[in-house]
CSV table of C-alpha atoms in Angstrom, one decimal:
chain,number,residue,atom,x,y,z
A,1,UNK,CA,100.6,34.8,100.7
A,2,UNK,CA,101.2,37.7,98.6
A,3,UNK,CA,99.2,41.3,98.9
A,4,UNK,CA,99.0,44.8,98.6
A,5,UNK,CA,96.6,47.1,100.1
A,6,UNK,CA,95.4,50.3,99.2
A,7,UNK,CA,92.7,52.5,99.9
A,8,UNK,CA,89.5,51.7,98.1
A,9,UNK,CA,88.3,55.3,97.1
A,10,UNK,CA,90.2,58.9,97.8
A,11,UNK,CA,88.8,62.2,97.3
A,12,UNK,CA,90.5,65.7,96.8
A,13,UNK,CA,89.7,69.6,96.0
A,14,UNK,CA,91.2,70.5,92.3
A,15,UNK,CA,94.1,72.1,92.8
A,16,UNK,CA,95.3,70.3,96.2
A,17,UNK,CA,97.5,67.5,96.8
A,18,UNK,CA,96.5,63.9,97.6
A,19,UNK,CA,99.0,61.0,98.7
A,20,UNK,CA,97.5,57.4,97.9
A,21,UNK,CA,99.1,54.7,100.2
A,22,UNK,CA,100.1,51.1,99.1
A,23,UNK,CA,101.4,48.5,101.5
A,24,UNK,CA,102.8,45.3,100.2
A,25,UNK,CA,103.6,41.7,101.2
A,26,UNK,CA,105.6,39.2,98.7
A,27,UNK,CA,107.4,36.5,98.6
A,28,UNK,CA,110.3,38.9,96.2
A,29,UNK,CA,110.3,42.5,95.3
A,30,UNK,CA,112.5,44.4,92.8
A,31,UNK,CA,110.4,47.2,93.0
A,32,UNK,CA,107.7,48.9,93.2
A,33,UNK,CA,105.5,50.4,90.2
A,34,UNK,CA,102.2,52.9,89.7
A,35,UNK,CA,99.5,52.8,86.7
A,36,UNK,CA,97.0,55.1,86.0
A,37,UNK,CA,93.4,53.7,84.9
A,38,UNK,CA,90.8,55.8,83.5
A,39,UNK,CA,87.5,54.5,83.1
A,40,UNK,CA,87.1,52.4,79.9
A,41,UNK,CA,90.8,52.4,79.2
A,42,UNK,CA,94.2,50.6,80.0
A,43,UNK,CA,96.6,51.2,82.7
A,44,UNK,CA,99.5,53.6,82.0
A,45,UNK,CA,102.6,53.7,83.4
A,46,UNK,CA,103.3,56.4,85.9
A,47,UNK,CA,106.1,55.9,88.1
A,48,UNK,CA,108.8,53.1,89.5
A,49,UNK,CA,110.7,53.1,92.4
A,50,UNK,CA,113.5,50.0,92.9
A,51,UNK,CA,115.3,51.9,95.8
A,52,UNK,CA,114.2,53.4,98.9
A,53,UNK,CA,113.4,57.7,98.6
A,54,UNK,CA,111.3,59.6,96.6
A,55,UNK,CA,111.1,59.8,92.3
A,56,UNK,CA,109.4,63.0,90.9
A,57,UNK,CA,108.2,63.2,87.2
A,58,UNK,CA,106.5,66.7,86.9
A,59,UNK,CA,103.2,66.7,88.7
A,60,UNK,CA,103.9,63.1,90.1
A,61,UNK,CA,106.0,61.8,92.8
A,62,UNK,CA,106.2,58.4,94.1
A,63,UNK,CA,108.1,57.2,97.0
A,64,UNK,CA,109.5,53.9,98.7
A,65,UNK,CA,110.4,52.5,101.8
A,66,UNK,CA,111.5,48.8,101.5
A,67,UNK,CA,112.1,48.6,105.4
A,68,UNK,CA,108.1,49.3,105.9
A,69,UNK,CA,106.8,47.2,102.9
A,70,UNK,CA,105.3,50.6,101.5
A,71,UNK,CA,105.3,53.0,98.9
A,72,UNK,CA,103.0,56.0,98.3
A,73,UNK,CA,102.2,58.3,95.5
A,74,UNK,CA,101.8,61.6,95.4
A,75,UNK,CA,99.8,63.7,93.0
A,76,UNK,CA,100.2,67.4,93.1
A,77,UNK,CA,98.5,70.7,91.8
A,78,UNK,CA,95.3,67.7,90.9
A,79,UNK,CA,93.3,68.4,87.8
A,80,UNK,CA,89.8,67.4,87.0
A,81,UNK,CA,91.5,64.6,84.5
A,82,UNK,CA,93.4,63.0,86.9
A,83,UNK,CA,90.0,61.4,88.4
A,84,UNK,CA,90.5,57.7,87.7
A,85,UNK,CA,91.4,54.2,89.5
A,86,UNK,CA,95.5,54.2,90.8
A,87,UNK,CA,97.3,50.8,91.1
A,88,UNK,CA,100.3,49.8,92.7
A,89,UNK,CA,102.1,47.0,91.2
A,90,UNK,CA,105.3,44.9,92.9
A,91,UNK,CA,107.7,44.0,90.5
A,92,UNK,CA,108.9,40.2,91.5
A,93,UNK,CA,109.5,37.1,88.7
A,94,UNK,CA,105.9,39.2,88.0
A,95,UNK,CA,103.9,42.0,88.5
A,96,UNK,CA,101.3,42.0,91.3
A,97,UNK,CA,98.9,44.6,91.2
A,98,UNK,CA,96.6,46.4,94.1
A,99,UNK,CA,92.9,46.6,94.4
A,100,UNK,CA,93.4,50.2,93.1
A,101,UNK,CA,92.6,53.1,95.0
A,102,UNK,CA,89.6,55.1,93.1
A,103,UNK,CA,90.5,59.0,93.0
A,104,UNK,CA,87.5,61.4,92.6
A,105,UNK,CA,88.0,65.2,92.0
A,106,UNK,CA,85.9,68.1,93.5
A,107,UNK,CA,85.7,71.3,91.5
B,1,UNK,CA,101.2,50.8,70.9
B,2,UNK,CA,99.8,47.7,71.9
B,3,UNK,CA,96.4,46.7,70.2
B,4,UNK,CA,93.6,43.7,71.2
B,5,UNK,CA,91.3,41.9,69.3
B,6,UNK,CA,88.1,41.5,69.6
B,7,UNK,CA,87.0,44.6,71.7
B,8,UNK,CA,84.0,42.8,72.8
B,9,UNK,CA,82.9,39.1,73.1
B,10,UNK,CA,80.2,37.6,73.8
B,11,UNK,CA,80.1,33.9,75.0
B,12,UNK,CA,78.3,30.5,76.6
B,13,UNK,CA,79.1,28.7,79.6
B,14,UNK,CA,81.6,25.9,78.7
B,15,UNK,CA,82.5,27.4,75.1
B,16,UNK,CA,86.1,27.9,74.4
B,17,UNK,CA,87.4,31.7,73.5
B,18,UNK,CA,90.9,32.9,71.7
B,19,UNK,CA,92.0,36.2,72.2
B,20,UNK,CA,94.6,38.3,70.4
B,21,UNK,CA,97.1,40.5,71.0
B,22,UNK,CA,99.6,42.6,69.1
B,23,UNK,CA,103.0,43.6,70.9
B,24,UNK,CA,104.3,47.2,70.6
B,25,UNK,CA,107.6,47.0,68.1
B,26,UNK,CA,110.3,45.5,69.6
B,27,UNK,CA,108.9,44.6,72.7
B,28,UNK,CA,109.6,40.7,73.3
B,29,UNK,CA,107.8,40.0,76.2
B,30,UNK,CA,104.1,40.1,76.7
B,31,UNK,CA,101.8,39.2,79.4
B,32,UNK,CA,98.2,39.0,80.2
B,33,UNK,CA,96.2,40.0,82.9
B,34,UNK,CA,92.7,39.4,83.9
B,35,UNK,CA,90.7,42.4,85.2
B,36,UNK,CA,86.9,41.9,87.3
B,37,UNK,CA,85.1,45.3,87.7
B,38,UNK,CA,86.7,47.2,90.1
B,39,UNK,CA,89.6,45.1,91.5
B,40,UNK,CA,93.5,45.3,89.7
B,41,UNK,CA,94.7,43.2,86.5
B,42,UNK,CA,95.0,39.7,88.3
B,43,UNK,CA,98.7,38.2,86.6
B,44,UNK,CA,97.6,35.0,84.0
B,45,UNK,CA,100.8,34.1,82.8
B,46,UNK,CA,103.4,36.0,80.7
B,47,UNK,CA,105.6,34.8,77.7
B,48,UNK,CA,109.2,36.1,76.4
B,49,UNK,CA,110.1,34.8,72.9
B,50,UNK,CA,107.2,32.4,72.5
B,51,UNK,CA,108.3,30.6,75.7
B,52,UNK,CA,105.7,30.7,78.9
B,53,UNK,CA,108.2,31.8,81.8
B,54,UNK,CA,105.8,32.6,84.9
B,55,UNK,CA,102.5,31.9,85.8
B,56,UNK,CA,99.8,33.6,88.2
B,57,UNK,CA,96.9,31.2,89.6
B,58,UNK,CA,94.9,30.4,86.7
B,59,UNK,CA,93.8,27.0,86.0
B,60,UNK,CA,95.0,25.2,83.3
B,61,UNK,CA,92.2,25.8,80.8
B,62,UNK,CA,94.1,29.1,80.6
B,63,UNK,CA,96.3,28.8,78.2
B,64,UNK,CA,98.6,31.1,75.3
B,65,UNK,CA,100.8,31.3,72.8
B,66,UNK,CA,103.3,34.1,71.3
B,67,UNK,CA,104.3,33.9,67.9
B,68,UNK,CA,107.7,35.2,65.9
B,69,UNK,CA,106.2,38.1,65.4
B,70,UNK,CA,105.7,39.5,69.0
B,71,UNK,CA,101.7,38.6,68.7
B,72,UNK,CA,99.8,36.4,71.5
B,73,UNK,CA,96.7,34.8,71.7
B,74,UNK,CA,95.2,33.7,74.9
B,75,UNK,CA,93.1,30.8,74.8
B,76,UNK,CA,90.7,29.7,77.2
B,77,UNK,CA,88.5,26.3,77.4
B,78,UNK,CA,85.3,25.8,79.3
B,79,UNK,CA,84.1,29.3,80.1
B,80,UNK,CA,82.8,29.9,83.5
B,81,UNK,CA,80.6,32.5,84.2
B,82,UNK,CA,83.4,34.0,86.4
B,83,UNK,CA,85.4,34.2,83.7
B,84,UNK,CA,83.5,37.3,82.3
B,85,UNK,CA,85.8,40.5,82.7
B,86,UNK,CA,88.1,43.0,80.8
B,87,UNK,CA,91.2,41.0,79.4
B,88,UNK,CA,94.5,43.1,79.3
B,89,UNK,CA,97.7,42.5,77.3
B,90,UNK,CA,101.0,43.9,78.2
B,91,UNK,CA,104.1,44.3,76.7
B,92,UNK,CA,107.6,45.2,77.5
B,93,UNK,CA,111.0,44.5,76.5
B,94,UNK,CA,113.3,42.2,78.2
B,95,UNK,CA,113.2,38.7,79.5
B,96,UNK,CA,111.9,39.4,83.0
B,97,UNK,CA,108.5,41.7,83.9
B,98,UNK,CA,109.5,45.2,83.2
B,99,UNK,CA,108.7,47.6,85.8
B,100,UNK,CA,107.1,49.3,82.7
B,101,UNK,CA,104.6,47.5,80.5
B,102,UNK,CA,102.3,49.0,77.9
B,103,UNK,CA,99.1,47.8,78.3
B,104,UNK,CA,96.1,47.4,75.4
B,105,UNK,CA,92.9,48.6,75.4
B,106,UNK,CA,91.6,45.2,76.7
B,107,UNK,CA,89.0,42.6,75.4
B,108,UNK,CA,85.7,43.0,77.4
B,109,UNK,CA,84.7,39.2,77.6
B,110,UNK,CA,81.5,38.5,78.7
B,111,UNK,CA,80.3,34.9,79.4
B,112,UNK,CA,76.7,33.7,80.0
């Protein structure tokens, strides 16, 4: 079968740095993709990694290992806004998505 | 962007429900997703120029169209009461899933 796992809930200090895990298992992969999901409103693209090593974009960073079957992403310097629900996605002849991993924010 | 109608919807058990979606500009692809409180967008089905060309595992009662115009409907027959949920549309350009899609706001069906 196809699935990716991720942690259900993660919780960080403003300010610090939080990494949110996502293994996968499919039948294809192209790649690997991440959404953002605030409460009440759609996914948005955050980062995409087709080959193995790390992508940055600004406060974001996302990385791949195709050997493992796992990606992470990491968020840095975290701000109260970036509370919200994180997806990985595998990129195949469609998109799977995660469970989502929930991030909450301490002041 | 990408824009959904209704927001909200309220149905009965074994009604049937059509939901619209409006692609962003040149995007020819768009796909739908099905989205139970708390879990990820489960993968429906997706369409590139108004042909269906990949399927997730929804029953057959699920069913969609995408016109000319890069606008979709999603239909779907015999509402269950699983079937309530928040109903995302995605777009992208390109025959194949994009690795980015641009999501809706999502209808909010609710079925009792």
């Amino acid at each position: 079968g196809q699935s990716l796992e991720q942690p259900s809930e993660v919780t960080a200090v403003e300010g610090a740095i939080v990494q949110i895990n996502c293994t996968y298992q499919t039948s294809g992969f192209y790649g690997l993709s991440w959404y953002q999901q605030h409460d009440g409103g759609a996914p948005t693209f955050l980062s995409y990694n087709a080959l193995d090593g790390l992508e940055e974009t600004g406060r974001f960073s996302s990385f791949l290992s195709r050997s493992d079957s796992y990606g992470y992403l990491l968020l840095q310097e975290l701000q109260m806004k970036d509370s919200a629900s994180y997806f990985c996605g595998v990129r195949d002849d469609k998109i799977i998505f995660g469970k989502g991993t929930r991030l909450h924010i301490l002041p | 962007g990408v824009t959904q109608s209704p927001t909200h919807l309220i149905k009965t058990r074994g009604q049937q429900v059509t939901l619209r979606c409006s692609s962003q500009s040149g995007h020819n692809t768009v796909s739908w997703y099905q989205q139970a409180l708390g879990q990820g967008p489960q993968f429906i089905f997706q369409y590139y120029r108004e042909e269906e060309n990949g399927r997730g595992n929804f029953p057959p009662r699920f069913s969609g169209l995408q016109f000319p115009n890069d606008s979709s409907e999603l239909n779907v027959n015999a509402l269950e009461l699983d079937d309530s949920a928040l109903y995302l549309c995605a777009s992208s350009s390109g025959q194949g899933p994009s690795y980015e899609q641009y999501f809706g706001p999502g209808t909010r069906l609710t079925v009792t």
